[in-house]
Amino acid sequence: EPEVTQTPSHQVTQMGQEVILRCVPISNHLYFYWYRQILGQKVEFLVSFYNNEISEKSEIFDDQFSVERPDGSNFTLKIRSTKLEDSAMYFCASSERLWNQPQHFGDGTRLSIL
Amino acid sequence: QKEVEQNSGPLSVPEGAIASLNCTYSDRVSQSFFWYRQYSGKSPELIMSIYSNGDKEDGRFTAQLNKASQYVSLLIRDSQPSDSATYLCAVASGGGADGLTFGKGTHLIIQP
C-alpha cells in the first residue's frame, strides 16, 4: 500500500539553527499538509499546500515557517530559526484530488531543539 | 475557534466487548469527520471517515454522525488487545485543502 515517507525520523538541532523536514507524499495525491504534535498534546494543523501554493495556514505557521515542493516528489517544511518550543513530532500528510478525501499521515519526524 | 472535544479517558473495556468512543465539535459548517488511531509514539492511522448523518460500518468499526447534535462516535465491536491505543476524532470544514482539527484523543485500554 502506498505511504507517505518522512525523513529524518529524528532531528536534533541547536536553538536558532535552521531545520528542513522532508516528506514524499503518496504519488497520486495532490494535497499536502504539515501537522505538529507536542509531547502529550493534540495534533495541530500547520499548513496545507496545493498546486504549488499554500492553501490554508494556522496561527502557528508564522514567518519562521515555510513550505516548498522543490521537485515532483518532495514536500519540505523549513523552520528558519528554531526555538525550544518547536520541539515536537512533525507529521506530513497527503490526500487525493477528490473533495473530502481522507488525509494519510507519514511516520513523522521527531524534532528536538537543544 | 474550531474545537473538537473528546473524553481523554482512559476508557477500559474487556476483551470481546464493544468500545464506544465519542466526540463533539463546535463548527456547524463541518463537512468531513474522521477517526484515527494513534499508538504511543506513532503517527495517526486512518480508521474511518464519515460525511453524512447516520451509521457507516467497516468490519468491526462503526462510525456514527449526527450533524444536528454536532456529535460523532466510533463503536469497536469484539474489542481486541491490539485495539488498545488513543483514538483521535478529526473534523474538516470541507474542500480539498482543509486542515483537520483534532481532538485530544481518548485513550482506550482493552483488558484481556
PDB file of N, CA and C in Angstrom, chain B residues 6-104:
ATOM      1  N   GLN B   6     -13.139  15.490  23.180  1.00  0.00           N
ATOM      2  CA  GLN B   6     -13.203  14.066  23.451  1.00  0.00           C
ATOM      3  C   GLN B   6     -12.884  13.841  24.917  1.00  0.00           C
ATOM      4  N   ASN B   7     -13.467  12.823  25.483  1.00  0.00           N
ATOM      5  CA  ASN B   7     -13.100  12.397  26.826  1.00  0.00           C
ATOM      6  C   ASN B   7     -11.739  11.719  26.749  1.00  0.00           C
ATOM      7  N   SER B   8     -10.789  12.200  27.533  1.00  0.00           N
ATOM      8  CA  SER B   8      -9.411  11.702  27.397  1.00  0.00           C
ATOM      9  C   SER B   8      -9.232  10.287  27.930  1.00  0.00           C
ATOM     10  N   GLY B   9     -10.172   9.859  28.811  1.00  0.00           N
ATOM     11  CA  GLY B   9     -10.067   8.507  29.351  1.00  0.00           C
ATOM     12  C   GLY B   9      -9.056   8.431  30.484  1.00  0.00           C
ATOM     13  N   PRO B  10      -8.486   7.245  30.769  1.00  0.00           N
ATOM     14  CA  PRO B  10      -8.605   6.055  29.930  1.00  0.00           C
ATOM     15  C   PRO B  10      -9.972   5.383  30.023  1.00  0.00           C
ATOM     16  N   LEU B  11     -10.377   4.804  28.881  1.00  0.00           N
ATOM     17  CA  LEU B  11     -11.571   4.004  28.801  1.00  0.00           C
ATOM     18  C   LEU B  11     -11.140   2.544  28.788  1.00  0.00           C
ATOM     19  N   SER B  12     -11.573   1.805  29.778  1.00  0.00           N
ATOM     20  CA  SER B  12     -11.156   0.416  29.921  1.00  0.00           C
ATOM     21  C   SER B  12     -12.325  -0.494  29.549  1.00  0.00           C
ATOM     22  N   VAL B  13     -12.095  -1.418  28.624  1.00  0.00           N
ATOM     23  CA  VAL B  13     -13.147  -2.290  28.100  1.00  0.00           C
ATOM     24  C   VAL B  13     -12.624  -3.730  28.094  1.00  0.00           C
ATOM     25  N   PRO B  14     -13.426  -4.686  28.517  1.00  0.00           N
ATOM     26  CA  PRO B  14     -12.970  -6.078  28.477  1.00  0.00           C
ATOM     27  C   PRO B  14     -12.849  -6.582  27.038  1.00  0.00           C
ATOM     28  N   GLU B  15     -11.913  -7.480  26.834  1.00  0.00           N
ATOM     29  CA  GLU B  15     -11.755  -8.093  25.514  1.00  0.00           C
ATOM     30  C   GLU B  15     -13.056  -8.741  25.069  1.00  0.00           C
ATOM     31  N   GLY B  16     -13.419  -8.507  23.803  1.00  0.00           N
ATOM     32  CA  GLY B  16     -14.638  -9.072  23.248  1.00  0.00           C
ATOM     33  C   GLY B  16     -15.862  -8.181  23.382  1.00  0.00           C
ATOM     34  N   ALA B  17     -15.763  -7.151  24.207  1.00  0.00           N
ATOM     35  CA  ALA B  17     -16.897  -6.242  24.407  1.00  0.00           C
ATOM     36  C   ALA B  17     -16.881  -5.129  23.346  1.00  0.00           C
ATOM     37  N   ILE B  18     -17.919  -4.282  23.396  1.00  0.00           N
ATOM     38  CA  ILE B  18     -17.998  -3.138  22.483  1.00  0.00           C
ATOM     39  C   ILE B  18     -17.401  -1.901  23.163  1.00  0.00           C
ATOM     40  N   ALA B  19     -16.492  -1.255  22.455  1.00  0.00           N
ATOM     41  CA  ALA B  19     -15.932   0.011  22.938  1.00  0.00           C
ATOM     42  C   ALA B  19     -16.658   1.147  22.223  1.00  0.00           C
ATOM     43  N   SER B  20     -17.062   2.146  22.987  1.00  0.00           N
ATOM     44  CA  SER B  20     -17.805   3.278  22.430  1.00  0.00           C
ATOM     45  C   SER B  20     -17.040   4.567  22.710  1.00  0.00           C
ATOM     46  N   LEU B  21     -16.675   5.260  21.654  1.00  0.00           N
ATOM     47  CA  LEU B  21     -15.880   6.478  21.759  1.00  0.00           C
ATOM     48  C   LEU B  21     -16.688   7.642  21.186  1.00  0.00           C
ATOM     49  N   ASN B  22     -16.648   8.758  21.867  1.00  0.00           N
ATOM     50  CA  ASN B  22     -17.492   9.887  21.490  1.00  0.00           C
ATOM     51  C   ASN B  22     -16.702  11.152  21.231  1.00  0.00           C
ATOM     52  N   CYS B  23     -17.304  12.042  20.449  1.00  0.00           N
ATOM     53  CA  CYS B  23     -16.627  13.269  20.041  1.00  0.00           C
ATOM     54  C   CYS B  23     -17.702  14.319  19.733  1.00  0.00           C
ATOM     55  N   THR B  24     -17.498  15.538  20.183  1.00  0.00           N
ATOM     56  CA  THR B  24     -18.365  16.654  19.778  1.00  0.00           C
ATOM     57  C   THR B  24     -17.500  17.724  19.138  1.00  0.00           C
ATOM     58  N   TYR B  25     -18.131  18.508  18.253  1.00  0.00           N
ATOM     59  CA  TYR B  25     -17.383  19.540  17.540  1.00  0.00           C
ATOM     60  C   TYR B  25     -18.170  20.840  17.559  1.00  0.00           C
ATOM     61  N   SER B  26     -17.463  21.940  17.418  1.00  0.00           N
ATOM     62  CA  SER B  26     -18.113  23.238  17.604  1.00  0.00           C
ATOM     63  C   SER B  26     -18.517  23.916  16.291  1.00  0.00           C
ATOM     64  N   ASP B  27     -17.829  23.617  15.196  1.00  0.00           N
ATOM     65  CA  ASP B  27     -18.054  24.324  13.945  1.00  0.00           C
ATOM     66  C   ASP B  27     -19.211  23.683  13.174  1.00  0.00           C
ATOM     67  N   ARG B  28     -20.327  24.396  13.100  1.00  0.00           N
ATOM     68  CA  ARG B  28     -21.535  23.832  12.481  1.00  0.00           C
ATOM     69  C   ARG B  28     -21.383  23.541  10.987  1.00  0.00           C
ATOM     70  N   VAL B  29     -20.435  24.223  10.337  1.00  0.00           N
ATOM     71  CA  VAL B  29     -20.306  24.014   8.896  1.00  0.00           C
ATOM     72  C   VAL B  29     -19.388  22.848   8.555  1.00  0.00           C
ATOM     73  N   SER B  30     -18.929  22.117   9.575  1.00  0.00           N
ATOM     74  CA  SER B  30     -18.039  20.977   9.338  1.00  0.00           C
ATOM     75  C   SER B  30     -18.703  19.966   8.422  1.00  0.00           C
ATOM     76  N   GLN B  31     -17.913  19.423   7.505  1.00  0.00           N
ATOM     77  CA  GLN B  31     -18.458  18.537   6.483  1.00  0.00           C
ATOM     78  C   GLN B  31     -17.877  17.128   6.538  1.00  0.00           C
ATOM     79  N   SER B  32     -16.657  17.007   7.034  1.00  0.00           N
ATOM     80  CA  SER B  32     -15.949  15.729   6.964  1.00  0.00           C
ATOM     81  C   SER B  32     -15.474  15.345   8.356  1.00  0.00           C
ATOM     82  N   PHE B  33     -15.602  14.046   8.653  1.00  0.00           N
ATOM     83  CA  PHE B  33     -15.307  13.577  10.003  1.00  0.00           C
ATOM     84  C   PHE B  33     -14.497  12.290   9.913  1.00  0.00           C
ATOM     85  N   PHE B  34     -13.463  12.214  10.724  1.00  0.00           N
ATOM     86  CA  PHE B  34     -12.541  11.093  10.617  1.00  0.00           C
ATOM     87  C   PHE B  34     -12.186  10.579  11.996  1.00  0.00           C
ATOM     88  N   TRP B  35     -11.957   9.292  12.053  1.00  0.00           N
ATOM     89  CA  TRP B  35     -11.393   8.669  13.246  1.00  0.00           C
ATOM     90  C   TRP B  35     -10.019   8.113  12.883  1.00  0.00           C
ATOM     91  N   TYR B  36      -9.045   8.498  13.693  1.00  0.00           N
ATOM     92  CA  TYR B  36      -7.685   7.990  13.543  1.00  0.00           C
ATOM     93  C   TYR B  36      -7.303   7.239  14.815  1.00  0.00           C
ATOM     94  N   ARG B  37      -6.476   6.255  14.648  1.00  0.00           N
ATOM     95  CA  ARG B  37      -5.910   5.517  15.781  1.00  0.00           C
ATOM     96  C   ARG B  37      -4.436   5.898  15.885  1.00  0.00           C
ATOM     97  N   GLN B  38      -3.983   6.148  17.092  1.00  0.00           N
ATOM     98  CA  GLN B  38      -2.589   6.508  17.299  1.00  0.00           C
ATOM     99  C   GLN B  38      -2.001   5.670  18.432  1.00  0.00           C
ATOM    100  N   TYR B  39      -1.056   4.819  18.087  1.00  0.00           N
ATOM    101  CA  TYR B  39      -0.312   4.103  19.105  1.00  0.00           C
ATOM    102  C   TYR B  39       0.770   5.030  19.648  1.00  0.00           C
ATOM    103  N   SER B  40       1.188   4.779  20.865  1.00  0.00           N
ATOM    104  CA  SER B  40       2.154   5.643  21.540  1.00  0.00           C
ATOM    105  C   SER B  40       3.425   5.812  20.714  1.00  0.00           C
ATOM    106  N   GLY B  41       3.782   7.048  20.442  1.00  0.00           N
ATOM    107  CA  GLY B  41       4.995   7.337  19.688  1.00  0.00           C
ATOM    108  C   GLY B  41       4.869   7.158  18.190  1.00  0.00           C
ATOM    109  N   LYS B  42       3.668   6.859  17.718  1.00  0.00           N
ATOM    110  CA  LYS B  42       3.461   6.619  16.287  1.00  0.00           C
ATOM    111  C   LYS B  42       2.576   7.706  15.676  1.00  0.00           C
ATOM    112  N   SER B  43       2.381   7.599  14.372  1.00  0.00           N
ATOM    113  CA  SER B  43       1.587   8.603  13.668  1.00  0.00           C
ATOM    114  C   SER B  43       0.112   8.200  13.647  1.00  0.00           C
ATOM    115  N   PRO B  44      -0.786   9.146  13.395  1.00  0.00           N
ATOM    116  CA  PRO B  44      -2.208   8.808  13.277  1.00  0.00           C
ATOM    117  C   PRO B  44      -2.453   7.904  12.066  1.00  0.00           C
ATOM    118  N   GLU B  45      -3.278   6.901  12.290  1.00  0.00           N
ATOM    119  CA  GLU B  45      -3.618   5.932  11.250  1.00  0.00           C
ATOM    120  C   GLU B  45      -5.117   6.008  11.020  1.00  0.00           C
ATOM    121  N   LEU B  46      -5.534   6.237   9.790  1.00  0.00           N
ATOM    122  CA  LEU B  46      -6.955   6.400   9.482  1.00  0.00           C
ATOM    123  C   LEU B  46      -7.729   5.106   9.735  1.00  0.00           C
ATOM    124  N   ILE B  47      -8.828   5.241  10.490  1.00  0.00           N
ATOM    125  CA  ILE B  47      -9.713   4.110  10.759  1.00  0.00           C
ATOM    126  C   ILE B  47     -10.983   4.232   9.931  1.00  0.00           C
ATOM    127  N   MET B  48     -11.642   5.384  10.023  1.00  0.00           N
ATOM    128  CA  MET B  48     -12.939   5.574   9.381  1.00  0.00           C
ATOM    129  C   MET B  48     -13.093   7.019   8.939  1.00  0.00           C
ATOM    130  N   SER B  49     -13.862   7.204   7.887  1.00  0.00           N
ATOM    131  CA  SER B  49     -14.304   8.533   7.503  1.00  0.00           C
ATOM    132  C   SER B  49     -15.822   8.499   7.368  1.00  0.00           C
ATOM    133  N   ILE B  50     -16.480   9.615   7.676  1.00  0.00           N
ATOM    134  CA  ILE B  50     -17.927   9.689   7.543  1.00  0.00           C
ATOM    135  C   ILE B  50     -18.291  11.113   7.175  1.00  0.00           C
ATOM    136  N   TYR B  51     -19.275  11.254   6.278  1.00  0.00           N
ATOM    137  CA  TYR B  51     -19.597  12.577   5.753  1.00  0.00           C
ATOM    138  C   TYR B  51     -21.074  12.933   5.881  1.00  0.00           C
ATOM    139  N   SER B  52     -21.946  11.908   6.038  1.00  0.00           N
ATOM    140  CA  SER B  52     -23.374  12.187   6.117  1.00  0.00           C
ATOM    141  C   SER B  52     -23.949  11.561   7.376  1.00  0.00           C
ATOM    142  N   ASN B  53     -25.080  12.081   7.801  1.00  0.00           N
ATOM    143  CA  ASN B  53     -25.725  11.595   9.014  1.00  0.00           C
ATOM    144  C   ASN B  53     -26.028  10.104   8.929  1.00  0.00           C
ATOM    145  N   GLY B  54     -25.913   9.437  10.080  1.00  0.00           N
ATOM    146  CA  GLY B  54     -26.230   8.023  10.124  1.00  0.00           C
ATOM    147  C   GLY B  54     -25.021   7.193  10.504  1.00  0.00           C
ATOM    148  N   ASP B  55     -25.098   5.924  10.185  1.00  0.00           N
ATOM    149  CA  ASP B  55     -24.057   4.971  10.530  1.00  0.00           C
ATOM    150  C   ASP B  55     -23.280   4.554   9.298  1.00  0.00           C
ATOM    151  N   LYS B  56     -21.999   4.261   9.524  1.00  0.00           N
ATOM    152  CA  LYS B  56     -21.163   3.694   8.467  1.00  0.00           C
ATOM    153  C   LYS B  56     -20.333   2.586   9.091  1.00  0.00           C
ATOM    154  N   GLU B  57     -20.439   1.398   8.507  1.00  0.00           N
ATOM    155  CA  GLU B  57     -19.771   0.231   9.075  1.00  0.00           C
ATOM    156  C   GLU B  57     -18.616  -0.209   8.203  1.00  0.00           C
ATOM    157  N   ASP B  58     -17.527  -0.620   8.863  1.00  0.00           N
ATOM    158  CA  ASP B  58     -16.370  -1.181   8.154  1.00  0.00           C
ATOM    159  C   ASP B  58     -15.743  -2.218   9.065  1.00  0.00           C
ATOM    160  N   GLY B  59     -16.066  -3.472   8.807  1.00  0.00           N
ATOM    161  CA  GLY B  59     -15.554  -4.544   9.643  1.00  0.00           C
ATOM    162  C   GLY B  59     -16.068  -4.430  11.060  1.00  0.00           C
ATOM    163  N   ARG B  60     -15.167  -4.378  12.032  1.00  0.00           N
ATOM    164  CA  ARG B  60     -15.574  -4.280  13.436  1.00  0.00           C
ATOM    165  C   ARG B  60     -15.873  -2.841  13.857  1.00  0.00           C
ATOM    166  N   PHE B  61     -15.671  -1.907  12.967  1.00  0.00           N
ATOM    167  CA  PHE B  61     -15.841  -0.495  13.298  1.00  0.00           C
ATOM    168  C   PHE B  61     -17.130   0.074  12.711  1.00  0.00           C
ATOM    169  N   THR B  62     -17.821   0.887  13.510  1.00  0.00           N
ATOM    170  CA  THR B  62     -18.977   1.634  13.037  1.00  0.00           C
ATOM    171  C   THR B  62     -18.836   3.080  13.471  1.00  0.00           C
ATOM    172  N   ALA B  63     -18.892   3.973  12.499  1.00  0.00           N
ATOM    173  CA  ALA B  63     -18.892   5.400  12.809  1.00  0.00           C
ATOM    174  C   ALA B  63     -20.322   5.905  12.733  1.00  0.00           C
ATOM    175  N   GLN B  64     -20.668   6.813  13.630  1.00  0.00           N
ATOM    176  CA  GLN B  64     -21.995   7.395  13.664  1.00  0.00           C
ATOM    177  C   GLN B  64     -21.870   8.908  13.667  1.00  0.00           C
ATOM    178  N   LEU B  65     -22.709   9.564  12.873  1.00  0.00           N
ATOM    179  CA  LEU B  65     -22.657  11.021  12.769  1.00  0.00           C
ATOM    180  C   LEU B  65     -24.040  11.604  12.956  1.00  0.00           C
ATOM    181  N   ASN B  66     -24.118  12.641  13.780  1.00  0.00           N
ATOM    182  CA  ASN B  66     -25.356  13.378  13.981  1.00  0.00           C
ATOM    183  C   ASN B  66     -24.999  14.861  13.893  1.00  0.00           C
ATOM    184  N   LYS B  67     -25.206  15.445  12.719  1.00  0.00           N
ATOM    185  CA  LYS B  67     -24.798  16.844  12.499  1.00  0.00           C
ATOM    186  C   LYS B  67     -25.653  17.811  13.310  1.00  0.00           C
ATOM    187  N   ALA B  68     -26.909  17.478  13.541  1.00  0.00           N
ATOM    188  CA  ALA B  68     -27.769  18.370  14.321  1.00  0.00           C
ATOM    189  C   ALA B  68     -27.250  18.505  15.749  1.00  0.00           C
ATOM    190  N   SER B  69     -26.759  17.418  16.281  1.00  0.00           N
ATOM    191  CA  SER B  69     -26.202  17.427  17.638  1.00  0.00           C
ATOM    192  C   SER B  69     -24.709  17.696  17.657  1.00  0.00           C
ATOM    193  N   GLN B  70     -24.091  17.789  16.464  1.00  0.00           N
ATOM    194  CA  GLN B  70     -22.648  18.024  16.339  1.00  0.00           C
ATOM    195  C   GLN B  70     -21.878  16.955  17.095  1.00  0.00           C
ATOM    196  N   TYR B  71     -22.193  15.723  16.773  1.00  0.00           N
ATOM    197  CA  TYR B  71     -21.725  14.572  17.542  1.00  0.00           C
ATOM    198  C   TYR B  71     -21.290  13.467  16.587  1.00  0.00           C
ATOM    199  N   VAL B  72     -20.111  12.910  16.895  1.00  0.00           N
ATOM    200  CA  VAL B  72     -19.580  11.787  16.119  1.00  0.00           C
ATOM    201  C   VAL B  72     -19.184  10.699  17.110  1.00  0.00           C
ATOM    202  N   SER B  73     -19.408   9.449  16.750  1.00  0.00           N
ATOM    203  CA  SER B  73     -18.980   8.371  17.637  1.00  0.00           C
ATOM    204  C   SER B  73     -18.347   7.249  16.832  1.00  0.00           C
ATOM    205  N   LEU B  74     -17.612   6.428  17.540  1.00  0.00           N
ATOM    206  CA  LEU B  74     -16.980   5.250  16.947  1.00  0.00           C
ATOM    207  C   LEU B  74     -17.253   4.073  17.862  1.00  0.00           C
ATOM    208  N   LEU B  75     -17.805   3.010  17.282  1.00  0.00           N
ATOM    209  CA  LEU B  75     -18.005   1.772  18.016  1.00  0.00           C
ATOM    210  C   LEU B  75     -17.025   0.734  17.503  1.00  0.00           C
ATOM    211  N   ILE B  76     -16.399   0.035  18.433  1.00  0.00           N
ATOM    212  CA  ILE B  76     -15.495  -1.063  18.070  1.00  0.00           C
ATOM    213  C   ILE B  76     -16.077  -2.328  18.672  1.00  0.00           C
ATOM    214  N   ARG B  77     -16.512  -3.231  17.796  1.00  0.00           N
ATOM    215  CA  ARG B  77     -17.101  -4.492  18.259  1.00  0.00           C
ATOM    216  C   ARG B  77     -16.002  -5.526  18.457  1.00  0.00           C
ATOM    217  N   ASP B  78     -16.295  -6.515  19.335  1.00  0.00           N
ATOM    218  CA  ASP B  78     -15.351  -7.598  19.569  1.00  0.00           C
ATOM    219  C   ASP B  78     -13.939  -7.039  19.818  1.00  0.00           C
ATOM    220  N   SER B  79     -13.827  -6.158  20.788  1.00  0.00           N
ATOM    221  CA  SER B  79     -12.562  -5.458  21.052  1.00  0.00           C
ATOM    222  C   SER B  79     -11.429  -6.441  21.314  1.00  0.00           C
ATOM    223  N   GLN B  80     -10.271  -6.128  20.758  1.00  0.00           N
ATOM    224  CA  GLN B  80      -9.078  -6.947  20.905  1.00  0.00           C
ATOM    225  C   GLN B  80      -7.994  -6.154  21.635  1.00  0.00           C
ATOM    226  N   PRO B  81      -7.093  -6.828  22.331  1.00  0.00           N
ATOM    227  CA  PRO B  81      -5.995  -6.097  22.996  1.00  0.00           C
ATOM    228  C   PRO B  81      -5.224  -5.198  22.040  1.00  0.00           C
ATOM    229  N   SER B  82      -5.137  -5.574  20.764  1.00  0.00           N
ATOM    230  CA  SER B  82      -4.422  -4.750  19.784  1.00  0.00           C
ATOM    231  C   SER B  82      -5.163  -3.449  19.461  1.00  0.00           C
ATOM    232  N   ASP B  83      -6.423  -3.353  19.897  1.00  0.00           N
ATOM    233  CA  ASP B  83      -7.169  -2.100  19.716  1.00  0.00           C
ATOM    234  C   ASP B  83      -6.776  -1.061  20.760  1.00  0.00           C
ATOM    235  N   SER B  84      -6.015  -1.453  21.748  1.00  0.00           N
ATOM    236  CA  SER B  84      -5.569  -0.514  22.782  1.00  0.00           C
ATOM    237  C   SER B  84      -4.692   0.558  22.149  1.00  0.00           C
ATOM    238  N   ALA B  85      -5.155   1.792  22.222  1.00  0.00           N
ATOM    239  CA  ALA B  85      -4.484   2.918  21.566  1.00  0.00           C
ATOM    240  C   ALA B  85      -5.230   4.193  21.946  1.00  0.00           C
ATOM    241  N   THR B  86      -4.758   5.299  21.422  1.00  0.00           N
ATOM    242  CA  THR B  86      -5.501   6.554  21.551  1.00  0.00           C
ATOM    243  C   THR B  86      -6.257   6.793  20.250  1.00  0.00           C
ATOM    244  N   TYR B  87      -7.539   7.091  20.362  1.00  0.00           N
ATOM    245  CA  TYR B  87      -8.389   7.299  19.201  1.00  0.00           C
ATOM    246  C   TYR B  87      -8.669   8.795  19.060  1.00  0.00           C
ATOM    247  N   LEU B  88      -8.306   9.306  17.898  1.00  0.00           N
ATOM    248  CA  LEU B  88      -8.406  10.732  17.622  1.00  0.00           C
ATOM    249  C   LEU B  88      -9.592  11.010  16.709  1.00  0.00           C
ATOM    250  N   CYS B  89     -10.418  11.933  17.114  1.00  0.00           N
ATOM    251  CA  CYS B  89     -11.506  12.430  16.271  1.00  0.00           C
ATOM    252  C   CYS B  89     -10.977  13.657  15.535  1.00  0.00           C
ATOM    253  N   ALA B  90     -11.215  13.733  14.240  1.00  0.00           N
ATOM    254  CA  ALA B  90     -10.732  14.865  13.448  1.00  0.00           C
ATOM    255  C   ALA B  90     -11.857  15.369  12.546  1.00  0.00           C
ATOM    256  N   VAL B  91     -11.913  16.676  12.394  1.00  0.00           N
ATOM    257  CA  VAL B  91     -13.009  17.323  11.677  1.00  0.00           C
ATOM    258  C   VAL B  91     -12.445  18.319  10.675  1.00  0.00           C
ATOM    259  N   ALA B  92     -13.060  18.372   9.496  1.00  0.00           N
ATOM    260  CA  ALA B  92     -12.687  19.367   8.495  1.00  0.00           C
ATOM    261  C   ALA B  92     -13.941  20.079   8.012  1.00  0.00           C
ATOM    262  N   SER B  93     -13.769  21.351   7.636  1.00  0.00           N
ATOM    263  CA  SER B  93     -14.929  22.137   7.208  1.00  0.00           C
ATOM    264  C   SER B  93     -15.387  21.784   5.813  1.00  0.00           C
ATOM    265  N   GLY B  94     -14.502  21.229   5.014  1.00  0.00           N
ATOM    266  CA  GLY B  94     -14.889  20.899   3.648  1.00  0.00           C
ATOM    267  C   GLY B  94     -13.890  21.439   2.674  1.00  0.00           C
ATOM    268  N   GLY B  95     -13.888  20.929   1.483  1.00  0.00           N
ATOM    269  CA  GLY B  95     -12.906  21.366   0.500  1.00  0.00           C
ATOM    270  C   GLY B  95     -11.661  20.519   0.594  1.00  0.00           C
ATOM    271  N   GLY B  96     -10.940  20.435  -0.458  1.00  0.00           N
ATOM    272  CA  GLY B  96      -9.823  19.504  -0.525  1.00  0.00           C
ATOM    273  C   GLY B  96      -8.644  19.865   0.335  1.00  0.00           C
ATOM    274  N   ALA B  97      -8.417  21.131   0.646  1.00  0.00           N
ATOM    275  CA  ALA B  97      -7.179  21.523   1.304  1.00  0.00           C
ATOM    276  C   ALA B  97      -7.389  21.962   2.742  1.00  0.00           C
ATOM    277  N   ASP B  98      -8.507  21.581   3.319  1.00  0.00           N
ATOM    278  CA  ASP B  98      -8.775  21.964   4.704  1.00  0.00           C
ATOM    279  C   ASP B  98      -7.864  21.242   5.664  1.00  0.00           C
ATOM    280  N   GLY B  99      -7.337  22.005   6.620  1.00  0.00           N
ATOM    281  CA  GLY B  99      -6.639  21.364   7.708  1.00  0.00           C
ATOM    282  C   GLY B  99      -7.623  20.691   8.630  1.00  0.00           C
ATOM    283  N   LEU B 100      -7.208  19.576   9.195  1.00  0.00           N
ATOM    284  CA  LEU B 100      -8.038  18.876  10.159  1.00  0.00           C
ATOM    285  C   LEU B 100      -7.880  19.501  11.534  1.00  0.00           C
ATOM    286  N   THR B 101      -9.003  19.595  12.250  1.00  0.00           N
ATOM    287  CA  THR B 101      -8.978  19.969  13.660  1.00  0.00           C
ATOM    288  C   THR B 101      -9.146  18.686  14.456  1.00  0.00           C
ATOM    289  N   PHE B 102      -8.174  18.398  15.294  1.00  0.00           N
ATOM    290  CA  PHE B 102      -8.169  17.157  16.064  1.00  0.00           C
ATOM    291  C   PHE B 102      -8.637  17.398  17.497  1.00  0.00           C
ATOM    292  N   GLY B 103      -9.284  16.376  18.057  1.00  0.00           N
ATOM    293  CA  GLY B 103      -9.471  16.338  19.492  1.00  0.00           C
ATOM    294  C   GLY B 103      -8.212  15.810  20.167  1.00  0.00           C
ATOM    295  N   LYS B 104      -8.217  15.855  21.480  1.00  0.00           N
ATOM    296  CA  LYS B 104      -7.044  15.387  22.232  1.00  0.00           C
ATOM    297  C   LYS B 104      -6.935  13.872  22.238  1.00  0.00           C
TER     298      LYS B 104
END
